[in-house]
CSV table of C-alpha atoms in Angstrom, one decimal:
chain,number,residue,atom,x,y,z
P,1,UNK,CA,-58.8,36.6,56.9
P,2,UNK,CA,-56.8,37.7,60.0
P,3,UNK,CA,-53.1,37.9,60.2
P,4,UNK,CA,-50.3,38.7,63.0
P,5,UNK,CA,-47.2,40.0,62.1
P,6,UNK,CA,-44.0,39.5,64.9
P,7,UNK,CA,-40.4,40.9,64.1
P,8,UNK,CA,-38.0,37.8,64.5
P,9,UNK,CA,-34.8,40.1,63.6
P,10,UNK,CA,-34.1,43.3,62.0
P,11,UNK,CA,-34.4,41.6,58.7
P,12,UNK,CA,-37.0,38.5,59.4
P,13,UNK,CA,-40.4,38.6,60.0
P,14,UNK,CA,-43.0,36.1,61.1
P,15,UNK,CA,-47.2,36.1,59.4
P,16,UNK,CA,-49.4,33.9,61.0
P,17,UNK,CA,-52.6,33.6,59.1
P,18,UNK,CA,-56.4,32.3,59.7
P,19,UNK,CA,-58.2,32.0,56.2
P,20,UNK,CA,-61.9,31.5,55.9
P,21,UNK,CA,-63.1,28.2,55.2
P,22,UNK,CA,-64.7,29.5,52.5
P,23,UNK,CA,-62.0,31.2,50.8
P,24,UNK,CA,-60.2,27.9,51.2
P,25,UNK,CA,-63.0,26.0,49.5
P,26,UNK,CA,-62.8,28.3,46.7
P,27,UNK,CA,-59.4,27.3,46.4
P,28,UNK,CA,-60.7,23.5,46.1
P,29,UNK,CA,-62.6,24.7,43.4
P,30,UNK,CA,-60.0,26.3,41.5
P,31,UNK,CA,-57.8,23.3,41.7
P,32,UNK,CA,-60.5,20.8,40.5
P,33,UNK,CA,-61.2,22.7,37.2
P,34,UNK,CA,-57.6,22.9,37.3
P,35,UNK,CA,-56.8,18.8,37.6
P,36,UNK,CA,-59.8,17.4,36.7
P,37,UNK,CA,-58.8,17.0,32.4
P,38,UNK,CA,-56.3,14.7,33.5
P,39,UNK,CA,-57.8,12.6,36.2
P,40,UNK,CA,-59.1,9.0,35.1
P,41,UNK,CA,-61.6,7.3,37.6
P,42,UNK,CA,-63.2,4.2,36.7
P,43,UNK,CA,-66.8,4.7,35.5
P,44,UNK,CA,-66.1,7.9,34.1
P,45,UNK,CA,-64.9,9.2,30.9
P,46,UNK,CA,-61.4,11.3,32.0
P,47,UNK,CA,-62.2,14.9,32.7
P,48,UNK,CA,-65.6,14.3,33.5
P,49,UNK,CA,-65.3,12.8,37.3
P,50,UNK,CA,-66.9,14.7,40.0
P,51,UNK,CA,-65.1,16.5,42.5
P,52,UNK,CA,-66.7,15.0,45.2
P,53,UNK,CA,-65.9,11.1,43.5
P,54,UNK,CA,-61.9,12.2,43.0
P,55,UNK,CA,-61.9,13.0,46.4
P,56,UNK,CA,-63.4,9.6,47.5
P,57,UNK,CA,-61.1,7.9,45.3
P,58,UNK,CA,-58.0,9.6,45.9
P,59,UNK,CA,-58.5,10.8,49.6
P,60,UNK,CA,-59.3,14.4,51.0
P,61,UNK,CA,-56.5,15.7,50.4
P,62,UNK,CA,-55.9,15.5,46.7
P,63,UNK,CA,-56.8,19.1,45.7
P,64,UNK,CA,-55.1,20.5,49.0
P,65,UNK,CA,-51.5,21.5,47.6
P,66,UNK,CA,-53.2,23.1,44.4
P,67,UNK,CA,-56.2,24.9,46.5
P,68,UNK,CA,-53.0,26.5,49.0
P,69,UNK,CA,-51.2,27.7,45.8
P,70,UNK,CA,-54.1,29.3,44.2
P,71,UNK,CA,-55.5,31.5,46.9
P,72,UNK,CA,-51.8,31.9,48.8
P,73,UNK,CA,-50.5,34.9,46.3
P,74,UNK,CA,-53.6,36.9,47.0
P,75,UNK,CA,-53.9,36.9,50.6
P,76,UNK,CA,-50.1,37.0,50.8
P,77,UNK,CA,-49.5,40.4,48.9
P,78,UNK,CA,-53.0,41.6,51.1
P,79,UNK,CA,-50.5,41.1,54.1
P,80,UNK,CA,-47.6,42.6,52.9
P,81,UNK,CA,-49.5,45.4,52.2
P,82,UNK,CA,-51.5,45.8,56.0
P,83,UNK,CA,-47.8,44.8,57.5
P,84,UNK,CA,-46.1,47.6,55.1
P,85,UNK,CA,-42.9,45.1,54.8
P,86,UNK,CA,-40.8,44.2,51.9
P,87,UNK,CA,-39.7,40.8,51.5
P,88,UNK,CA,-36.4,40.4,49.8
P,89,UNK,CA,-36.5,36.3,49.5
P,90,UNK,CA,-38.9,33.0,49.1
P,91,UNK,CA,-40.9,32.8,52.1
P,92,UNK,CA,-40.9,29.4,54.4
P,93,UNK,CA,-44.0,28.0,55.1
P,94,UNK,CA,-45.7,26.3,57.7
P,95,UNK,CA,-49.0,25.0,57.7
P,96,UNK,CA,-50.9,24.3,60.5
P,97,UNK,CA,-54.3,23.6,60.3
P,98,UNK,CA,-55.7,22.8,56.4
P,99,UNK,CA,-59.0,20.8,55.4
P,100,UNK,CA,-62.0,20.8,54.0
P,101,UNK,CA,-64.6,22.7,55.8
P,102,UNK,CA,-61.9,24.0,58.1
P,103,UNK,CA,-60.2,27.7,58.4
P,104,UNK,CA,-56.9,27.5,57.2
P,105,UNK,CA,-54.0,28.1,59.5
P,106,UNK,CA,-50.6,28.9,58.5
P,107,UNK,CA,-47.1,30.9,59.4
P,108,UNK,CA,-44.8,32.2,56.6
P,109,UNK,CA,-41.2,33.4,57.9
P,110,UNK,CA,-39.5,35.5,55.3
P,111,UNK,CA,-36.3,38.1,55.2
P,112,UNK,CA,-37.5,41.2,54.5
P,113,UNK,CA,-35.5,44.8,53.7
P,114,UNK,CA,-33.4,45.1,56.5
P,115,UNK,CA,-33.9,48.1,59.6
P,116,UNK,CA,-31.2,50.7,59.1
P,117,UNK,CA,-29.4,52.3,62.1
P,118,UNK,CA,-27.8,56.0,60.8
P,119,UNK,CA,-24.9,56.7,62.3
P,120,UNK,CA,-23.7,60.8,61.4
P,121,UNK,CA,-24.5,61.8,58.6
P,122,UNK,CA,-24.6,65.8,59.1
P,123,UNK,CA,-21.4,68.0,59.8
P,124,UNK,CA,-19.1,65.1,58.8
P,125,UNK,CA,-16.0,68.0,58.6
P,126,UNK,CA,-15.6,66.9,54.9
P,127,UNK,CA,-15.4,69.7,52.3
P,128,UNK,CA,-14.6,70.2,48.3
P,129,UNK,CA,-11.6,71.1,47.4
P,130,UNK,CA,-10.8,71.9,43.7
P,131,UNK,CA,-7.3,71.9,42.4
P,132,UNK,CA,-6.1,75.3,41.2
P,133,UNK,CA,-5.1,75.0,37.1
P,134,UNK,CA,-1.9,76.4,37.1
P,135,UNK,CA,-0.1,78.2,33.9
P,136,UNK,CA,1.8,75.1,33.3
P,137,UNK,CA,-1.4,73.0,33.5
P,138,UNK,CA,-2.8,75.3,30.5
P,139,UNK,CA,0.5,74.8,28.6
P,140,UNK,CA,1.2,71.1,28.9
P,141,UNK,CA,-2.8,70.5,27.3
P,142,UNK,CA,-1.6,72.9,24.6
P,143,UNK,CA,1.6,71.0,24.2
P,144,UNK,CA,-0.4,67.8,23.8
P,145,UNK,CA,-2.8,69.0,21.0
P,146,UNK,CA,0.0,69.9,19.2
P,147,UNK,CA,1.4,66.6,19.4
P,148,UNK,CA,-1.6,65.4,18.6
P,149,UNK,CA,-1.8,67.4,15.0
P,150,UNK,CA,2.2,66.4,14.7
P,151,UNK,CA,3.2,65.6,11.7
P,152,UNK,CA,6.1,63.1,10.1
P,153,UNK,CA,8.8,64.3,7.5
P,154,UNK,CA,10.9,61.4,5.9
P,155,UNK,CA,15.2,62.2,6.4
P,156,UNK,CA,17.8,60.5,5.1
P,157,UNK,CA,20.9,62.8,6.1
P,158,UNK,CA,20.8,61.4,9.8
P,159,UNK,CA,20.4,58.6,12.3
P,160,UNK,CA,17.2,57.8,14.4
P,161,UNK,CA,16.6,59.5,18.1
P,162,UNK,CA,14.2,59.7,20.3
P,163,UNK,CA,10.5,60.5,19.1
P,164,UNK,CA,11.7,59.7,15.2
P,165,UNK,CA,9.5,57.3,13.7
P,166,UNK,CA,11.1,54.2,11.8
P,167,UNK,CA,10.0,52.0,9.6
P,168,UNK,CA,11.1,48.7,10.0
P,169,UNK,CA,11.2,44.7,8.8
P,170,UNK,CA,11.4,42.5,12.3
P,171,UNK,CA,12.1,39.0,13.0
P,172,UNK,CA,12.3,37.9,16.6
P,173,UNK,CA,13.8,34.4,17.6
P,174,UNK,CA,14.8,32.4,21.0
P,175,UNK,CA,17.6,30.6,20.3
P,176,UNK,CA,17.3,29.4,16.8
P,177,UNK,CA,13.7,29.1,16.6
P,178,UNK,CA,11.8,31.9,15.3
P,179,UNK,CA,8.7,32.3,17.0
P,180,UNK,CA,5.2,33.1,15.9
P,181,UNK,CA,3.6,37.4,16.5
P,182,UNK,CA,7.6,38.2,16.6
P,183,UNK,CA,7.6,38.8,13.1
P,184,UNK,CA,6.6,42.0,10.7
P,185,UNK,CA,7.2,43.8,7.6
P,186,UNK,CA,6.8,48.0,7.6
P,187,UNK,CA,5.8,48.5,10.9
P,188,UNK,CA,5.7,52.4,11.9
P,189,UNK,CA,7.4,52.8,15.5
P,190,UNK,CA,7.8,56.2,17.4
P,191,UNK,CA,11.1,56.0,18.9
P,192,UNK,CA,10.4,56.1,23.1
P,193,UNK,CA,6.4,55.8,23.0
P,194,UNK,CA,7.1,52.5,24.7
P,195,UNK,CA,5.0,50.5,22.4
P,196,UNK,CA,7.9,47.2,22.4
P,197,UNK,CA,8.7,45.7,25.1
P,198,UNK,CA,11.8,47.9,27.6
P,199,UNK,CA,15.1,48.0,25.3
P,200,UNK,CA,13.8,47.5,22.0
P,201,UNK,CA,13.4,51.1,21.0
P,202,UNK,CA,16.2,52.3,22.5
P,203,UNK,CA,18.5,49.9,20.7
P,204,UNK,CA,17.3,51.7,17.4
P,205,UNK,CA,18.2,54.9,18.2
P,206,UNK,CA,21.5,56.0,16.4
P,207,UNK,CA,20.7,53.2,13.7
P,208,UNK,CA,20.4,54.9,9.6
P,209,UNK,CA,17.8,54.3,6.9
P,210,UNK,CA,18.7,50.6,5.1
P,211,UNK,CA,20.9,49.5,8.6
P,212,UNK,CA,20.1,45.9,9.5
P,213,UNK,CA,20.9,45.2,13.4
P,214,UNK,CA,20.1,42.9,16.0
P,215,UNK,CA,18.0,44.2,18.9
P,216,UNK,CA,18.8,42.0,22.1
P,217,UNK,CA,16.3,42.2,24.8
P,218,UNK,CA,14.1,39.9,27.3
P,219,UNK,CA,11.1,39.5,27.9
P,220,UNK,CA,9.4,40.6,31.5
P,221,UNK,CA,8.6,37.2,33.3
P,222,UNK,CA,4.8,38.6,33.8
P,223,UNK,CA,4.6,38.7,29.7
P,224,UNK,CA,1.2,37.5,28.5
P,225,UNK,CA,2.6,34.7,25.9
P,226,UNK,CA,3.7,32.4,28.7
P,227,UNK,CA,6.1,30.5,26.3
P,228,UNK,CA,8.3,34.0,25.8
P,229,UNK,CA,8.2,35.0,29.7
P,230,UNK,CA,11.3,35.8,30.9
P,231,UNK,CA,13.0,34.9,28.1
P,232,UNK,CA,16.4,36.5,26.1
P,233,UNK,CA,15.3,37.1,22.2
P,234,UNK,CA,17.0,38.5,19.3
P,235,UNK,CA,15.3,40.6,17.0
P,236,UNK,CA,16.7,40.7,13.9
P,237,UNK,CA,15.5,44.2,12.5
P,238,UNK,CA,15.8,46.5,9.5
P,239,UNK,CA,15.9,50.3,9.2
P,240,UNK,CA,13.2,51.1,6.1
P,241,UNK,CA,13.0,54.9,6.6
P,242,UNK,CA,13.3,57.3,9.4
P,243,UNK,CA,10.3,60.1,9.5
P,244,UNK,CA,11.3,63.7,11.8
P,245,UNK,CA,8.3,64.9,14.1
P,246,UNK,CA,7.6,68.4,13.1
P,247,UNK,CA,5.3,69.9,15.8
P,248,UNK,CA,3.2,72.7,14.6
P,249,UNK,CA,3.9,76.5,15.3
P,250,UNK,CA,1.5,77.5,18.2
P,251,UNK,CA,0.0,80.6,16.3
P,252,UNK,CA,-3.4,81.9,15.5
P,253,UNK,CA,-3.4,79.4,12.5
P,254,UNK,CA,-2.5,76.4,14.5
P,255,UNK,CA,-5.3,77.5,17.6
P,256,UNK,CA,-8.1,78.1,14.3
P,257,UNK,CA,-7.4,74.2,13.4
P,258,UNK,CA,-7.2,72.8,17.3
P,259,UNK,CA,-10.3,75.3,18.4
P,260,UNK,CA,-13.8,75.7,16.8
P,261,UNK,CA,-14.1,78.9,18.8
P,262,UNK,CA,-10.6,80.4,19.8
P,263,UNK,CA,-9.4,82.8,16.8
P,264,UNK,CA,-6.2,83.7,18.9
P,265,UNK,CA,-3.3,82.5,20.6
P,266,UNK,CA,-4.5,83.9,24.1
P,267,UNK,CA,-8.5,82.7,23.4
P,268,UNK,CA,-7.2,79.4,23.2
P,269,UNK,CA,-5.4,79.5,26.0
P,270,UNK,CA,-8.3,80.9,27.7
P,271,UNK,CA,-10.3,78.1,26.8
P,272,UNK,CA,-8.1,75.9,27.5
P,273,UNK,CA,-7.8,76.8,31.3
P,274,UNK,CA,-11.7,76.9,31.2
P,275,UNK,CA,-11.9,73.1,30.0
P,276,UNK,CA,-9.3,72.4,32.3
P,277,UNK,CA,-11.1,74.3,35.5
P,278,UNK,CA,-14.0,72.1,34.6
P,279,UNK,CA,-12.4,69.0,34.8
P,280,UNK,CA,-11.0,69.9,37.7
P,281,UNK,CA,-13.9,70.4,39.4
P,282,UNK,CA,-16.0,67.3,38.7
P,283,UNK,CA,-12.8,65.5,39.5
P,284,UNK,CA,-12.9,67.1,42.8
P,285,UNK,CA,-17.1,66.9,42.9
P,286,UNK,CA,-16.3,62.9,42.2
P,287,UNK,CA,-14.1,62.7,45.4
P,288,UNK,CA,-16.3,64.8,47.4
P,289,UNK,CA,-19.6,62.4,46.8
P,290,UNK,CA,-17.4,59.5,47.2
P,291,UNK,CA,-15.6,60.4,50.3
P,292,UNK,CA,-19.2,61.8,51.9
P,293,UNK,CA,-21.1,58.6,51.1
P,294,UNK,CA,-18.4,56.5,52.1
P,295,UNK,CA,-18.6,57.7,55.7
P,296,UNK,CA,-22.1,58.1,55.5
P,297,UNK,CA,-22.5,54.3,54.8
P,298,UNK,CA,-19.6,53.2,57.1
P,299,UNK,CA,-21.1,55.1,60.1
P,300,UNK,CA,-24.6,52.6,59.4
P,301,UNK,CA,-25.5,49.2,60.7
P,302,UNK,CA,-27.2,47.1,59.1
P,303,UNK,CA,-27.8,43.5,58.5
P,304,UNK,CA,-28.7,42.7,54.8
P,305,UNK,CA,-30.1,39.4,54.0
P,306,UNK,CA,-28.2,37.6,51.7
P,307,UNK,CA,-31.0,37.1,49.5
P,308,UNK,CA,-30.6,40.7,49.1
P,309,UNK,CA,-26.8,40.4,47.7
P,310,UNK,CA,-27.4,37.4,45.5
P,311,UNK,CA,-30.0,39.6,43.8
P,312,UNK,CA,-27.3,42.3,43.3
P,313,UNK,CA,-24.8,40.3,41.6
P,314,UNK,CA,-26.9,38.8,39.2
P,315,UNK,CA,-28.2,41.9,38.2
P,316,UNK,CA,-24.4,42.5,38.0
P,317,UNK,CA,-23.8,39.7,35.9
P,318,UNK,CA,-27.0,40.5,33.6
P,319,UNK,CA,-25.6,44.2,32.9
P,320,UNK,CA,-22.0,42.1,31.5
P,321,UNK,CA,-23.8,40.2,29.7
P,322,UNK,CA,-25.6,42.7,27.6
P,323,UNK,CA,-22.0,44.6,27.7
P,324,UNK,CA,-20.6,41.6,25.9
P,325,UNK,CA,-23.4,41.4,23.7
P,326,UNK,CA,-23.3,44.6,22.5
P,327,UNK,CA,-20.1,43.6,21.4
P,328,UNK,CA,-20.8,40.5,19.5
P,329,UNK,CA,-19.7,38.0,22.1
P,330,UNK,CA,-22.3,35.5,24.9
P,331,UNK,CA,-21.2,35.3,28.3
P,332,UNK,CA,-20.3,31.8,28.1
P,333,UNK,CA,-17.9,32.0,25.2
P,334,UNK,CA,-16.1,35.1,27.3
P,335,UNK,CA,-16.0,32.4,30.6
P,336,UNK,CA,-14.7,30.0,28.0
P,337,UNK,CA,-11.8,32.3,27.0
P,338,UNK,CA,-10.9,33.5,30.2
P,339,UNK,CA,-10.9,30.1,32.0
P,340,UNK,CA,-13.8,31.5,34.1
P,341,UNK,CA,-17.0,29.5,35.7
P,342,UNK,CA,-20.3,32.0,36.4
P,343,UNK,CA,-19.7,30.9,40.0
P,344,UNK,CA,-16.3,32.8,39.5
P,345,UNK,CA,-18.3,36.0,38.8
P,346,UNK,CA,-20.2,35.8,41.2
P,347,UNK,CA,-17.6,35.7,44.1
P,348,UNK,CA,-15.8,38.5,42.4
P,349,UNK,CA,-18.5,41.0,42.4
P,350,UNK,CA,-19.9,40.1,45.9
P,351,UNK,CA,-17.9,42.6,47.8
P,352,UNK,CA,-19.1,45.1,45.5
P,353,UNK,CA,-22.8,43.9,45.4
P,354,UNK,CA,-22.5,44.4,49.6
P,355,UNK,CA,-21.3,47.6,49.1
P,356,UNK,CA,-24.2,48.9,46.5
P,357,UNK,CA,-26.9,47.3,48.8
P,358,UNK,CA,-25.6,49.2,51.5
P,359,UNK,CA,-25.3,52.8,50.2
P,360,UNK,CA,-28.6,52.0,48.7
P,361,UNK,CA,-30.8,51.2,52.2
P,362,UNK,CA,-28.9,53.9,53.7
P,363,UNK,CA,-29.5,56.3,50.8
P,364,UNK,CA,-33.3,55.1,51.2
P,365,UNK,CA,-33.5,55.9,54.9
P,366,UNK,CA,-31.7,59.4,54.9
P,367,UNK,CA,-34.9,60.0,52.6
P,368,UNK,CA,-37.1,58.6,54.5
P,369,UNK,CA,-35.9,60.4,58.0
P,370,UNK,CA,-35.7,64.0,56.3
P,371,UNK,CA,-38.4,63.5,54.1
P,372,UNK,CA,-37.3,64.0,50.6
P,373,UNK,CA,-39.3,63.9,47.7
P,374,UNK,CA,-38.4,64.9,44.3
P,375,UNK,CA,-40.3,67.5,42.7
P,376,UNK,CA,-41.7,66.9,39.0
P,377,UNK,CA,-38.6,69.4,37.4
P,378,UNK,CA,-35.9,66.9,39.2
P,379,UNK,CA,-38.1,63.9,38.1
P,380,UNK,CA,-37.7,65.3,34.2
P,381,UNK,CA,-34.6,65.9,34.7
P,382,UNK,CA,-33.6,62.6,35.2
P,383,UNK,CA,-36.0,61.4,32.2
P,384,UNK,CA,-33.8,63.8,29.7
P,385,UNK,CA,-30.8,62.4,30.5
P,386,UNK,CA,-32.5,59.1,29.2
P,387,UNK,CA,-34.5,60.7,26.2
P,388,UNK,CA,-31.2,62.4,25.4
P,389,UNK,CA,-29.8,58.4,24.8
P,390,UNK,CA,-32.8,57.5,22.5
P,391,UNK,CA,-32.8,60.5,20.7
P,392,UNK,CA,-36.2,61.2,21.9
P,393,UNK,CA,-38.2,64.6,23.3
P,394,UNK,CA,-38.5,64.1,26.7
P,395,UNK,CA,-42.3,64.5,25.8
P,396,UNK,CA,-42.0,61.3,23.2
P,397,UNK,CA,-39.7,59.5,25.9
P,398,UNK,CA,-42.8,60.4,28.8
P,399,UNK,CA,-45.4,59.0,26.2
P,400,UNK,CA,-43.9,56.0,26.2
P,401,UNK,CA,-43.7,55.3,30.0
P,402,UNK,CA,-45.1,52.9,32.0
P,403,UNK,CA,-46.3,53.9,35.1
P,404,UNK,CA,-43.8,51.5,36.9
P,405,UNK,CA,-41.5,53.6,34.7
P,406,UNK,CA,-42.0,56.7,35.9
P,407,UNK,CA,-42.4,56.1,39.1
P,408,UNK,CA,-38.6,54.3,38.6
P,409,UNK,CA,-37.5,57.9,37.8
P,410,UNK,CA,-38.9,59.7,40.8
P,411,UNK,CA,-36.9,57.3,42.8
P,412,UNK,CA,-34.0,57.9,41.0
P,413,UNK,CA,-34.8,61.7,41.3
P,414,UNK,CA,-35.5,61.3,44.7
P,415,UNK,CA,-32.0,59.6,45.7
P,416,UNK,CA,-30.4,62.8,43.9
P,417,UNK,CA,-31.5,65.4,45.9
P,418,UNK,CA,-31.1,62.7,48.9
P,419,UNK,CA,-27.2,62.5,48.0
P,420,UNK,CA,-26.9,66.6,47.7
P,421,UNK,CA,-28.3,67.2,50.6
P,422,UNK,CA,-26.0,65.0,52.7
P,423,UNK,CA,-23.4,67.2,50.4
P,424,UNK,CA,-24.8,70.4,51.8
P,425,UNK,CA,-24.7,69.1,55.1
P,426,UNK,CA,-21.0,67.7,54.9
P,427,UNK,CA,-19.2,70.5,56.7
C-alpha cells in the first residue's frame, strides 16, 4: 500500500491511497463469508452459492461496499500512524478507482487536531500575590465559631430584637385568599438572618411571647412562585416563645471544644491565623494559575474543528448526567423540570467547551516545545490522589490499571509540571 498525505488547512488533511489488488481481493473474501448465509440464488440451497455465481447474478460489484469496509480500518490507522496525525472527526471519502482485479484508489479528507501558534508565554509580568491575614481576620473566624457553638435560652420578661429566635404559628394571605407554602405552625426564626422575605423579620422585633400581629410585606417581583411576585401579603403571625443567643466565653474551655489541638486562648488563635494564611494562599495560587493561563491561551491561535467542541460538550453533558444520578434523578426528568431540551445544554456549555479545548492544545504544545515529561514520582502522585477516592494503596489502585490507564495519568502528570512551569516563568 502507498499513501500521500497533503495539509489542506491547519486542521484538515488530505490521504490519497493505492491498495494492492490483492489486499482488496481479500477484502472480497471477507465480505462473501460475510453475505453469503443470506443470499438465495436459484439452483442453490441459501448460503451455499458460490462467490463467483453471486457475482454473475448480482453484478461485480455486489461484495464491493462490504470488501472497502473490511480492509479500510486497517490500512486507515496504518496511515495515521506513518502520517503521525490525529483525526478529531469522521473522515470523507472518495473513491476513485475500485474492482476486482484492480488496485484500489481512494482519498479520505478528515479534520485533524489543529496546529497551535504560541503567542508569550514566558515573562508575562504576572506574579502571586497573597493577602496578608490581618488581626481582625483572626478574630472575625473566632467570632464565627462561636456563633456557631451559640446557644438559645427561652425569656419571657422581654420583647424580641434582633438575633432572638422566635417561635411562631404563620398564616400568609393576598387579599382574602390564603395561599398554599405561606402557612406554618412552630417555626424557629433568628430575628435578622434574613431567612423571610425583606420586612418580615423586622416587623417581629419588639413583639412579646403569646402577641398575635399582622406582618405586612411584598413580595420581590423576581420571586420564584410567579403567582406571589410582586405582590402585598398579610401574614398573620403568633409569638410562641422568644429564645436569647448566649454566645460562649472565648476561654481555654470554649478553644478545648472548637479546637482538637489548641489548649489555649492564644494557640487557637495561632491556629486560626495559620488556617486562615493557608486559605489565603491557595486563594491567591487559584488566581495566579487562572490569570497566567488565561493569557497564556489568549496570546494562541488556533483553529479547532468543531468536531473537536461537539466532543467536549458531550463529555460535558455525560459528567451531569452521572452528577444527577448520583443523586437519584435521569437527565431527562431534570430537562423535564426545568423546561430544558439537551439541545439547550448543549448551547450553554459551548463557550466553555471552546474554552477547555483551547487551554488544552495549548497546554499540549507548551509540552511539546519545552519538552516535558513527567517523571514516574509526579505520575504516582497523580494516581494517589485517585487511590485516596477508592480507599485504595496506590499499589492496589496500580494493580488495577490498564495500560491505557496509566498512561492517562502520565498525561495528566505531564500537563502538571507543564502548568508550573509556565508559573515559574510568569514574571
Amino acid at each position: 500500500m502507498a499513501t500521500t498525505f497533503e495539509k489542506l488547512s491547519s486542521n484538515k488533511v488530505k490521504l490519497g491511497f493505492v491498495v494492492e489488488a490483492a489486499k482488496f481481493e481479500e477484502g472480497i473474501k471477507i465480505a462473501y463469508k460475510k453475505n453469503v448465509k443470506n443470499i438465495s440464488i436459484p439452483g442453490f440451497r441459501k448460503g451455499k452459492a458460490p462467490m463467483q455465481v453471486i457475482e454473475n447474478y448480482y453484478g461485480a460489484g455486489v461484495f464491493y461496499e462490504d470488501a472497502f469496509d473490511a480492509i479500510f480500518p486497517e490500512i486507515y490507522q496504518a496511515a495515521i500512524i506513518e502520517h503521525g496525525i490525529t483525526p478529531v472527526d469522521r473522515p470523507e471519502l472518495d473513491v476513485e478507482q475500485i474492482g476486482k482485479g484492480q488496485e484500489l484508489k481512494f482519498t479520505v479528507e478528515v479534520f485533524v487536531k489543529p496546529d497551535v501558534e504560541l503567542g508569550e508565554y514566558k515573562n508575562l509580568g504576572i506574579a502571586k500575590t497573597v493577602d496578608e491575614v490581618t488581626e481582625d481576620d483572626v478574630m472575625a473566624d473566632i467570632e464565627r465559631a462561636r456563633d456557631r457553638a451559640a446557644r438559645y435560652t427561652e425569656i419571657t420578661e422581654r420583647a424580641a430584637k434582633l438575633d432572638d429566635q422566635v417561635n411562631l404559628d404563620y398564616a400568609g394571605f393576598v387579599g382574602e385568599e390564603q395561599f398554599e407554602g405561606g402557612t406554618a405552625q412552630g417555626h424557629d426564626l433568628v430575628l435578622g438572618s434574613g431567612q423571610f422575605i425583606p420586612g418580615f423579620e423586622d416587623q417581629l422585633v419588639g413583639a412579646t411571647v403569646g402577641q398575635e400581629l399582622d406582618v405586612k410585606v411584598t413580595f420581590p417581583e423576581q420571586y420564584h412562585a410567579e403567582n406571589l411576585a410582586g405582590k402585598e401579603a398579610i401574614f398573620k403571625c403568633k409569638i410562641n416563645s422568644i429564645r436569647e443567643k448566649e454566645m460562649p466565653e472565648l476561654d481555654d474551655d470554649f478553644v478545648k471544644e472548637a479546637s482538637e489541638t489548641a489548649n489555649t486562648v492564644e494557640e487557637y488563635k495561632a491556629e486560626i491565623r495559620e488556617k486562615l494564611e493557608k486559605q489565603a494562599d491557595q486563594r491567591a495560587e487559584n488566581v495566579f494559575e487562572n490569570d497566567v493561563l488565561q493569557k497564556v491561551v489568549e496570546g494562541a491561535k488556533i483553529d479547532i474543528p468543531a468536531a473537536m467542541i461537539d466532543e467536549q460538550v458531550n463529555n460535558m453533558i455525560r459528567d451531569m448526567e452521572m452528577r444527577l444520578m448520583y443523586q437519584g434523578m435521569r437527565l431527562d426528568d431534570y430537562l423535564k423540570y426545568t423546561g430544558q431540551t439537551r439541545e439547550d445544554l448543549s448551547k450553554m456549555y459551548k463557550d466553555e467547551a471552546e474554552r477547555r479545548v483551547r487551554t488544552q492544545l495549548v497546554l499540549e504544545e507548551i509540552r511539546k516545545v519545552e519538552s516535558i515529561e513527567a517523571d514516574e514520582a509526579a505520575i504516582d502522585e497523580e494516581m494517589q490522589n485517585f487511590a485516596v477516592n477508592t480507599r485504595k494503596s496506590l499499589e492496589d489502585f496500580k494493580a488495577g490499571l490498564t495500560e491505557d490507564d496509566k498512561q492517562y495519568f502520565a498525561e495528566i502528570a505531564a500537563l502538571t509540571k507543564t502548568m508550573k512551569f509556565l508559573k515559574d516563568n510568569a514574571n
